[in-house]
Amino acid sequence: MALPHLSRAEHEGFVRDGLVVRRGLLSPAQVDGARKLVEAALPPVMTDRQLRDYTQTTFVPTLGSHPALLDLLRGTAVASLAADLLRPTGYEPVAKVQIQIRLPEAQPPALQPDKAMHVDGVACPHLDAAELRTFTLLVGIFLTPVTGGDEGGLRVVRGGHLTMARWFQEDWYPGCPEQTPASITSEPGEVVVGEPGDILFMHHATPHAVGSNHTSTPRIMLYYRLKAIGHDTRRLAALRDPWLEYPALRDLAPV
């Protein structure tokens, strides 16, 4: 049986926007099982520090290497579509999943910190600004719906990965305290909408932010950070050339 792949239109959208969403890739049973696993492991009460730390890193750290959550990537068509974007290089084995939750603001504990516009691993508040903790491709699984702008959904700057590449070529320096250039920082971003079972594939350098959830239910996403094989030896080069680790897509990129 042929492996699933992304269409040319999806490839072109990824190159242009820095992301693409494949709808309905996972079944309701797969999604429900993962969501229930996460919900059952959530602490009933979180301190302000826990809420801050989990927002910066991951909720329910004990599930970070849970086979049932990792298998949503490696045991499904999600893995084939990720490999399609990163062909022919492929990606290193994925051993961790990040669980990101935006809790309802109306329920305690409130005031979950927002995430400003950023690129993961670049001058993160909890990391040394001189250290790059980058990867190649972000894969996100919707476990709950995001239909609009007040639900704590991911907000992205479409095409911002190309702006980021120019910034890294011309203005960034080791220890730079800014996560993005001013032109990106000031962008409100566009909410990525999705239903449970939808899959987000996003270029690492696509700037994104997260705001408050004003609904009555938590917003839950699973994220997997994929590194093209050998990524750690060329972190800065990959930031300066957005197609270095996507050689099959280079011909679709604007000159």
PDB file of C-alpha atoms in Angstrom:
ATOM      1  CA  MET A   1       0.000   0.000   0.000  1.00  0.00           C
ATOM      2  CA  ALA A   2       1.369   3.411  -0.964  1.00  0.00           C
ATOM      3  CA  LEU A   3       2.374   5.700   1.873  1.00  0.00           C
ATOM      4  CA  PRO A   4       0.362   8.925   2.238  1.00  0.00           C
ATOM      5  CA  HIS A   5       1.988  12.080   0.981  1.00  0.00           C
ATOM      6  CA  LEU A   6       1.260  15.768   0.766  1.00  0.00           C
ATOM      7  CA  SER A   7      -0.071  17.202  -2.472  1.00  0.00           C
ATOM      8  CA  ARG A   8       1.782  19.765  -4.548  1.00  0.00           C
ATOM      9  CA  ALA A   9      -0.693  22.410  -3.340  1.00  0.00           C
ATOM     10  CA  GLU A  10       0.120  21.484   0.270  1.00  0.00           C
ATOM     11  CA  HIS A  11       3.844  21.669  -0.474  1.00  0.00           C
ATOM     12  CA  GLU A  12       3.362  25.087  -2.044  1.00  0.00           C
ATOM     13  CA  GLY A  13       1.330  26.264   0.941  1.00  0.00           C
ATOM     14  CA  PHE A  14       4.015  25.080   3.329  1.00  0.00           C
ATOM     15  CA  VAL A  15       6.713  26.904   1.364  1.00  0.00           C
ATOM     16  CA  ARG A  16       4.655  30.103   1.148  1.00  0.00           C
ATOM     17  CA  ASP A  17       3.131  30.202   4.634  1.00  0.00           C
ATOM     18  CA  GLY A  18       5.544  28.117   6.687  1.00  0.00           C
ATOM     19  CA  LEU A  19       2.803  25.663   7.671  1.00  0.00           C
ATOM     20  CA  VAL A  20       0.095  23.350   6.404  1.00  0.00           C
ATOM     21  CA  VAL A  21      -2.764  21.576   8.207  1.00  0.00           C
ATOM     22  CA  ARG A  22      -3.956  18.127   7.147  1.00  0.00           C
ATOM     23  CA  ARG A  23      -7.554  17.691   8.230  1.00  0.00           C
ATOM     24  CA  GLY A  24      -8.998  14.598   9.907  1.00  0.00           C
ATOM     25  CA  LEU A  25      -5.855  12.494   9.765  1.00  0.00           C
ATOM     26  CA  LEU A  26      -6.421  10.767  13.108  1.00  0.00           C
ATOM     27  CA  SER A  27      -9.569   8.903  14.105  1.00  0.00           C
ATOM     28  CA  PRO A  28     -11.912   9.976  16.931  1.00  0.00           C
ATOM     29  CA  ALA A  29     -10.817   6.889  18.907  1.00  0.00           C
ATOM     30  CA  GLN A  30      -7.148   7.858  18.655  1.00  0.00           C
ATOM     31  CA  VAL A  31      -7.869  11.428  19.702  1.00  0.00           C
ATOM     32  CA  ASP A  32     -10.208  10.514  22.544  1.00  0.00           C
ATOM     33  CA  GLY A  33      -7.720   8.047  23.986  1.00  0.00           C
ATOM     34  CA  ALA A  34      -4.932  10.627  24.029  1.00  0.00           C
ATOM     35  CA  ARG A  35      -7.140  13.396  25.419  1.00  0.00           C
ATOM     36  CA  LYS A  36      -8.446  11.205  28.237  1.00  0.00           C
ATOM     37  CA  LEU A  37      -4.897  10.131  29.099  1.00  0.00           C
ATOM     38  CA  VAL A  38      -3.816  13.777  29.405  1.00  0.00           C
ATOM     39  CA  GLU A  39      -6.899  14.887  31.319  1.00  0.00           C
ATOM     40  CA  ALA A  40      -6.569  12.046  33.827  1.00  0.00           C
ATOM     41  CA  ALA A  41      -2.946  12.975  34.549  1.00  0.00           C
ATOM     42  CA  LEU A  42      -3.523  16.705  35.058  1.00  0.00           C
ATOM     43  CA  PRO A  43      -3.061  17.803  38.680  1.00  0.00           C
ATOM     44  CA  PRO A  44      -6.363  19.055  40.138  1.00  0.00           C
ATOM     45  CA  VAL A  45      -4.664  22.185  41.470  1.00  0.00           C
ATOM     46  CA  MET A  46      -1.572  23.952  40.136  1.00  0.00           C
ATOM     47  CA  THR A  47       0.544  26.570  41.831  1.00  0.00           C
ATOM     48  CA  ASP A  48       1.406  29.789  40.023  1.00  0.00           C
ATOM     49  CA  ARG A  49       4.937  28.486  39.535  1.00  0.00           C
ATOM     50  CA  GLN A  50       3.741  25.171  38.099  1.00  0.00           C
ATOM     51  CA  LEU A  51       1.443  27.000  35.709  1.00  0.00           C
ATOM     52  CA  ARG A  52       4.257  29.278  34.573  1.00  0.00           C
ATOM     53  CA  ASP A  53       6.765  26.441  34.198  1.00  0.00           C
ATOM     54  CA  TYR A  54       4.328  24.143  32.402  1.00  0.00           C
ATOM     55  CA  THR A  55       3.366  26.919  29.996  1.00  0.00           C
ATOM     56  CA  GLN A  56       7.036  27.455  29.140  1.00  0.00           C
ATOM     57  CA  THR A  57       7.856  23.752  28.814  1.00  0.00           C
ATOM     58  CA  THR A  58       5.179  21.048  28.972  1.00  0.00           C
ATOM     59  CA  PHE A  59       2.153  20.052  30.999  1.00  0.00           C
ATOM     60  CA  VAL A  60       2.120  16.617  32.639  1.00  0.00           C
ATOM     61  CA  PRO A  61       5.882  16.004  32.258  1.00  0.00           C
ATOM     62  CA  THR A  62       5.399  12.374  33.312  1.00  0.00           C
ATOM     63  CA  LEU A  63       3.662  11.711  29.988  1.00  0.00           C
ATOM     64  CA  GLY A  64       6.479  13.153  27.901  1.00  0.00           C
ATOM     65  CA  SER A  65       7.651   9.745  26.705  1.00  0.00           C
ATOM     66  CA  HIS A  66       4.381   7.821  27.014  1.00  0.00           C
ATOM     67  CA  PRO A  67       4.177   5.238  24.195  1.00  0.00           C
ATOM     68  CA  ALA A  68       0.495   5.928  23.498  1.00  0.00           C
ATOM     69  CA  LEU A  69       1.245   9.595  22.788  1.00  0.00           C
ATOM     70  CA  LEU A  70       4.440   8.940  20.845  1.00  0.00           C
ATOM     71  CA  ASP A  71       2.618   6.367  18.718  1.00  0.00           C
ATOM     72  CA  LEU A  72       0.257   9.055  17.441  1.00  0.00           C
ATOM     73  CA  LEU A  73       3.285  10.243  15.489  1.00  0.00           C
ATOM     74  CA  ARG A  74       5.386   7.195  14.810  1.00  0.00           C
ATOM     75  CA  GLY A  75       2.580   4.672  14.403  1.00  0.00           C
ATOM     76  CA  THR A  76       0.307   6.607  12.054  1.00  0.00           C
ATOM     77  CA  ALA A  77       0.218   8.420   8.715  1.00  0.00           C
ATOM     78  CA  VAL A  78       1.527  11.505  10.536  1.00  0.00           C
ATOM     79  CA  ALA A  79       5.048  10.067  10.349  1.00  0.00           C
ATOM     80  CA  SER A  80       4.795   9.521   6.593  1.00  0.00           C
ATOM     81  CA  LEU A  81       3.645  13.077   5.933  1.00  0.00           C
ATOM     82  CA  ALA A  82       6.449  14.491   8.085  1.00  0.00           C
ATOM     83  CA  ALA A  83       8.971  12.356   6.204  1.00  0.00           C
ATOM     84  CA  ASP A  84       7.483  13.587   2.925  1.00  0.00           C
ATOM     85  CA  LEU A  85       8.367  17.175   3.875  1.00  0.00           C
ATOM     86  CA  LEU A  86      11.876  16.232   4.988  1.00  0.00           C
ATOM     87  CA  ARG A  87      12.786  13.876   2.157  1.00  0.00           C
ATOM     88  CA  PRO A  88      15.291  12.595   1.311  1.00  0.00           C
ATOM     89  CA  THR A  89      17.146  13.319   4.553  1.00  0.00           C
ATOM     90  CA  GLY A  90      14.562  12.024   6.998  1.00  0.00           C
ATOM     91  CA  TYR A  91      14.444  12.852  10.689  1.00  0.00           C
ATOM     92  CA  GLU A  92      15.931  11.602  13.916  1.00  0.00           C
ATOM     93  CA  PRO A  93      13.888   9.352  16.225  1.00  0.00           C
ATOM     94  CA  VAL A  94      11.384  11.305  18.315  1.00  0.00           C
ATOM     95  CA  ALA A  95      11.413  10.381  22.009  1.00  0.00           C
ATOM     96  CA  LYS A  96       9.449  13.253  23.549  1.00  0.00           C
ATOM     97  CA  VAL A  97       6.043  14.841  23.157  1.00  0.00           C
ATOM     98  CA  GLN A  98       5.161  18.296  24.482  1.00  0.00           C
ATOM     99  CA  ILE A  99       1.687  18.694  25.955  1.00  0.00           C
ATOM    100  CA  GLN A 100       0.496  22.280  25.706  1.00  0.00           C
ATOM    101  CA  ILE A 101      -2.726  23.350  27.384  1.00  0.00           C
ATOM    102  CA  ARG A 102      -4.427  26.700  27.616  1.00  0.00           C
ATOM    103  CA  LEU A 103      -6.691  26.636  30.638  1.00  0.00           C
ATOM    104  CA  PRO A 104      -9.931  28.634  30.735  1.00  0.00           C
ATOM    105  CA  GLU A 105      -9.314  32.082  32.167  1.00  0.00           C
ATOM    106  CA  ALA A 106     -12.615  31.932  34.062  1.00  0.00           C
ATOM    107  CA  GLN A 107     -11.449  28.947  36.113  1.00  0.00           C
ATOM    108  CA  PRO A 108      -8.695  28.996  38.737  1.00  0.00           C
ATOM    109  CA  PRO A 109      -5.815  29.242  38.470  1.00  0.00           C
ATOM    110  CA  ALA A 110      -6.317  32.173  36.140  1.00  0.00           C
ATOM    111  CA  LEU A 111      -3.741  34.422  34.517  1.00  0.00           C
ATOM    112  CA  GLN A 112      -1.851  31.732  32.652  1.00  0.00           C
ATOM    113  CA  PRO A 113       0.999  33.675  31.031  1.00  0.00           C
ATOM    114  CA  ASP A 114       0.653  34.473  27.351  1.00  0.00           C
ATOM    115  CA  LYS A 115       3.433  33.533  24.961  1.00  0.00           C
ATOM    116  CA  ALA A 116       4.734  36.451  22.936  1.00  0.00           C
ATOM    117  CA  MET A 117       5.651  36.095  19.279  1.00  0.00           C
ATOM    118  CA  HIS A 118       8.703  33.837  19.120  1.00  0.00           C
ATOM    119  CA  VAL A 119      10.549  31.025  17.405  1.00  0.00           C
ATOM    120  CA  ASP A 120      11.186  27.996  19.581  1.00  0.00           C
ATOM    121  CA  GLY A 121      14.692  27.683  20.958  1.00  0.00           C
ATOM    122  CA  VAL A 122      15.735  31.269  20.149  1.00  0.00           C
ATOM    123  CA  ALA A 123      16.324  33.494  23.206  1.00  0.00           C
ATOM    124  CA  CYS A 124      13.672  31.630  25.187  1.00  0.00           C
ATOM    125  CA  PRO A 125      13.044  33.205  28.617  1.00  0.00           C
ATOM    126  CA  HIS A 126      14.101  29.986  30.374  1.00  0.00           C
ATOM    127  CA  LEU A 127      17.267  29.443  28.269  1.00  0.00           C
ATOM    128  CA  ASP A 128      20.616  31.142  27.770  1.00  0.00           C
ATOM    129  CA  ALA A 129      20.115  33.713  24.993  1.00  0.00           C
ATOM    130  CA  ALA A 130      23.422  32.667  23.402  1.00  0.00           C
ATOM    131  CA  GLU A 131      22.247  29.075  23.007  1.00  0.00           C
ATOM    132  CA  LEU A 132      20.144  27.882  20.091  1.00  0.00           C
ATOM    133  CA  ARG A 133      17.789  24.994  20.884  1.00  0.00           C
ATOM    134  CA  THR A 134      16.319  24.608  17.431  1.00  0.00           C
ATOM    135  CA  PHE A 135      14.842  21.800  15.362  1.00  0.00           C
ATOM    136  CA  THR A 136      13.445  21.442  11.838  1.00  0.00           C
ATOM    137  CA  LEU A 137       9.720  20.697  11.794  1.00  0.00           C
ATOM    138  CA  LEU A 138       6.976  21.130  14.388  1.00  0.00           C
ATOM    139  CA  VAL A 139       4.151  18.611  14.238  1.00  0.00           C
ATOM    140  CA  GLY A 140       1.037  19.470  16.235  1.00  0.00           C
ATOM    141  CA  ILE A 141      -2.008  17.304  16.938  1.00  0.00           C
ATOM    142  CA  PHE A 142      -5.314  18.932  17.844  1.00  0.00           C
ATOM    143  CA  LEU A 143      -6.928  17.050  20.743  1.00  0.00           C
ATOM    144  CA  THR A 144      -9.607  19.731  21.208  1.00  0.00           C
ATOM    145  CA  PRO A 145     -11.140  22.136  18.683  1.00  0.00           C
ATOM    146  CA  VAL A 146      -9.898  25.643  17.951  1.00  0.00           C
ATOM    147  CA  THR A 147     -12.436  27.606  15.933  1.00  0.00           C
ATOM    148  CA  GLY A 148     -11.570  31.233  16.671  1.00  0.00           C
ATOM    149  CA  GLY A 149      -9.376  33.807  18.280  1.00  0.00           C
ATOM    150  CA  ASP A 150     -10.479  33.599  21.925  1.00  0.00           C
ATOM    151  CA  GLU A 151      -9.739  29.930  22.561  1.00  0.00           C
ATOM    152  CA  GLY A 152      -6.028  29.989  23.337  1.00  0.00           C
ATOM    153  CA  GLY A 153      -5.087  28.718  19.901  1.00  0.00           C
ATOM    154  CA  LEU A 154      -1.711  29.030  18.238  1.00  0.00           C
ATOM    155  CA  ARG A 155      -1.286  32.330  16.360  1.00  0.00           C
ATOM    156  CA  VAL A 156       1.193  32.401  13.490  1.00  0.00           C
ATOM    157  CA  VAL A 157       2.736  34.936  11.139  1.00  0.00           C
ATOM    158  CA  ARG A 158       2.253  33.330   7.753  1.00  0.00           C
ATOM    159  CA  GLY A 159       5.385  33.715   5.655  1.00  0.00           C
ATOM    160  CA  GLY A 160       7.306  34.868   8.719  1.00  0.00           C
ATOM    161  CA  HIS A 161       9.847  32.061   8.316  1.00  0.00           C
ATOM    162  CA  LEU A 162      11.269  33.965   5.333  1.00  0.00           C
ATOM    163  CA  THR A 163      11.516  37.192   7.351  1.00  0.00           C
ATOM    164  CA  MET A 164      13.229  35.254  10.134  1.00  0.00           C
ATOM    165  CA  ALA A 165      15.787  33.861   7.660  1.00  0.00           C
ATOM    166  CA  ARG A 166      16.744  37.369   6.525  1.00  0.00           C
ATOM    167  CA  TRP A 167      17.011  38.499  10.169  1.00  0.00           C
ATOM    168  CA  PHE A 168      19.346  35.631  10.973  1.00  0.00           C
ATOM    169  CA  GLN A 169      21.401  36.414   7.894  1.00  0.00           C
ATOM    170  CA  GLU A 170      21.723  40.152   8.530  1.00  0.00           C
ATOM    171  CA  ASP A 171      21.009  41.172  12.124  1.00  0.00           C
ATOM    172  CA  TRP A 172      21.046  38.287  14.597  1.00  0.00           C
ATOM    173  CA  TYR A 173      24.139  37.679  16.738  1.00  0.00           C
ATOM    174  CA  PRO A 174      24.968  35.150  19.469  1.00  0.00           C
ATOM    175  CA  GLY A 175      23.400  36.359  22.711  1.00  0.00           C
ATOM    176  CA  CYS A 176      20.832  38.558  20.920  1.00  0.00           C
ATOM    177  CA  PRO A 177      18.037  39.009  23.505  1.00  0.00           C
ATOM    178  CA  GLU A 178      15.232  39.395  20.957  1.00  0.00           C
ATOM    179  CA  GLN A 179      13.326  36.326  19.825  1.00  0.00           C
ATOM    180  CA  THR A 180      12.122  37.946  16.609  1.00  0.00           C
ATOM    181  CA  PRO A 181      12.732  41.217  14.722  1.00  0.00           C
ATOM    182  CA  ALA A 182      10.487  44.174  15.578  1.00  0.00           C
ATOM    183  CA  SER A 183       8.434  43.734  12.405  1.00  0.00           C
ATOM    184  CA  ILE A 184       7.444  40.260  13.572  1.00  0.00           C
ATOM    185  CA  THR A 185       7.106  41.033  17.277  1.00  0.00           C
ATOM    186  CA  SER A 186       4.405  43.615  16.528  1.00  0.00           C
ATOM    187  CA  GLU A 187       2.312  41.185  14.466  1.00  0.00           C
ATOM    188  CA  PRO A 188      -0.855  39.856  16.153  1.00  0.00           C
ATOM    189  CA  GLY A 189      -0.690  36.653  14.132  1.00  0.00           C
ATOM    190  CA  GLU A 190      -3.449  34.521  12.653  1.00  0.00           C
ATOM    191  CA  VAL A 191      -5.121  31.759  14.656  1.00  0.00           C
ATOM    192  CA  VAL A 192      -4.575  28.246  13.319  1.00  0.00           C
ATOM    193  CA  VAL A 193      -7.999  26.627  13.491  1.00  0.00           C
ATOM    194  CA  GLY A 194      -8.550  22.906  13.671  1.00  0.00           C
ATOM    195  CA  GLU A 195     -10.708  20.053  14.851  1.00  0.00           C
ATOM    196  CA  PRO A 196      -9.664  17.041  16.919  1.00  0.00           C
ATOM    197  CA  GLY A 197      -7.572  14.774  14.717  1.00  0.00           C
ATOM    198  CA  ASP A 198      -6.245  17.558  12.491  1.00  0.00           C
ATOM    199  CA  ILE A 199      -2.462  17.753  12.159  1.00  0.00           C
ATOM    200  CA  LEU A 200      -0.322  20.889  11.918  1.00  0.00           C
ATOM    201  CA  PHE A 201       3.013  20.720  10.107  1.00  0.00           C
ATOM    202  CA  MET A 202       4.973  23.931  10.714  1.00  0.00           C
ATOM    203  CA  HIS A 203       8.439  25.092   9.696  1.00  0.00           C
ATOM    204  CA  HIS A 204      10.526  25.618  12.803  1.00  0.00           C
ATOM    205  CA  ALA A 205      11.242  29.257  11.921  1.00  0.00           C
ATOM    206  CA  THR A 206       7.583  30.261  11.543  1.00  0.00           C
ATOM    207  CA  PRO A 207       6.939  32.852  14.301  1.00  0.00           C
ATOM    208  CA  HIS A 208       4.057  32.061  16.610  1.00  0.00           C
ATOM    209  CA  ALA A 209       2.383  33.154  19.834  1.00  0.00           C
ATOM    210  CA  VAL A 210      -0.345  31.929  22.161  1.00  0.00           C
ATOM    211  CA  GLY A 211      -2.967  33.948  24.015  1.00  0.00           C
ATOM    212  CA  SER A 212      -5.669  33.425  26.609  1.00  0.00           C
ATOM    213  CA  ASN A 213      -8.493  30.900  26.490  1.00  0.00           C
ATOM    214  CA  HIS A 214     -11.863  32.551  27.148  1.00  0.00           C
ATOM    215  CA  THR A 215     -13.964  29.426  26.651  1.00  0.00           C
ATOM    216  CA  SER A 216     -15.102  27.056  29.394  1.00  0.00           C
ATOM    217  CA  THR A 217     -12.895  24.109  28.406  1.00  0.00           C
ATOM    218  CA  PRO A 218      -9.131  23.561  28.172  1.00  0.00           C
ATOM    219  CA  ARG A 219      -7.455  23.720  24.762  1.00  0.00           C
ATOM    220  CA  ILE A 220      -5.090  20.740  24.402  1.00  0.00           C
ATOM    221  CA  MET A 221      -2.395  20.245  21.757  1.00  0.00           C
ATOM    222  CA  LEU A 222       0.356  17.665  21.403  1.00  0.00           C
ATOM    223  CA  TYR A 223       3.603  18.858  19.815  1.00  0.00           C
ATOM    224  CA  TYR A 224       6.502  16.876  18.418  1.00  0.00           C
ATOM    225  CA  ARG A 225       9.785  18.559  17.509  1.00  0.00           C
ATOM    226  CA  LEU A 226      11.438  16.821  14.587  1.00  0.00           C
ATOM    227  CA  LYS A 227      15.099  17.282  13.720  1.00  0.00           C
ATOM    228  CA  ALA A 228      16.371  16.481  10.263  1.00  0.00           C
ATOM    229  CA  ILE A 229      19.224  14.020  10.575  1.00  0.00           C
ATOM    230  CA  GLY A 230      22.353  15.963  11.538  1.00  0.00           C
ATOM    231  CA  HIS A 231      20.444  19.129  12.484  1.00  0.00           C
ATOM    232  CA  ASP A 232      22.519  19.917  15.564  1.00  0.00           C
ATOM    233  CA  THR A 233      25.637  20.396  13.405  1.00  0.00           C
ATOM    234  CA  ARG A 234      23.993  23.140  11.330  1.00  0.00           C
ATOM    235  CA  ARG A 235      21.536  24.972  13.592  1.00  0.00           C
ATOM    236  CA  LEU A 236      22.466  28.506  12.523  1.00  0.00           C
ATOM    237  CA  ALA A 237      22.892  27.575   8.861  1.00  0.00           C
ATOM    238  CA  ALA A 238      19.369  26.117   8.865  1.00  0.00           C
ATOM    239  CA  LEU A 239      17.972  29.330  10.346  1.00  0.00           C
ATOM    240  CA  ARG A 240      19.663  31.405   7.656  1.00  0.00           C
ATOM    241  CA  ASP A 241      18.583  29.100   4.823  1.00  0.00           C
ATOM    242  CA  PRO A 242      14.987  27.974   5.427  1.00  0.00           C
ATOM    243  CA  TRP A 243      15.225  25.220   2.783  1.00  0.00           C
ATOM    244  CA  LEU A 244      18.555  23.726   3.826  1.00  0.00           C
ATOM    245  CA  GLU A 245      16.767  20.867   5.562  1.00  0.00           C
ATOM    246  CA  TYR A 246      13.879  20.774   3.073  1.00  0.00           C
ATOM    247  CA  PRO A 247      15.802  20.094  -0.160  1.00  0.00           C
ATOM    248  CA  ALA A 248      12.783  18.636  -1.962  1.00  0.00           C
ATOM    249  CA  LEU A 249      10.916  21.916  -1.494  1.00  0.00           C
ATOM    250  CA  ARG A 250      13.659  24.315  -2.580  1.00  0.00           C
ATOM    251  CA  ASP A 251      12.496  24.484  -6.185  1.00  0.00           C
ATOM    252  CA  LEU A 252       9.087  25.745  -4.960  1.00  0.00           C
ATOM    253  CA  ALA A 253      10.625  28.581  -2.944  1.00  0.00           C
ATOM    254  CA  PRO A 254      10.652  32.156  -4.280  1.00  0.00           C
ATOM    255  CA  VAL A 255      13.966  33.302  -5.689  1.00  0.00           C
TER     256      VAL A 255
END
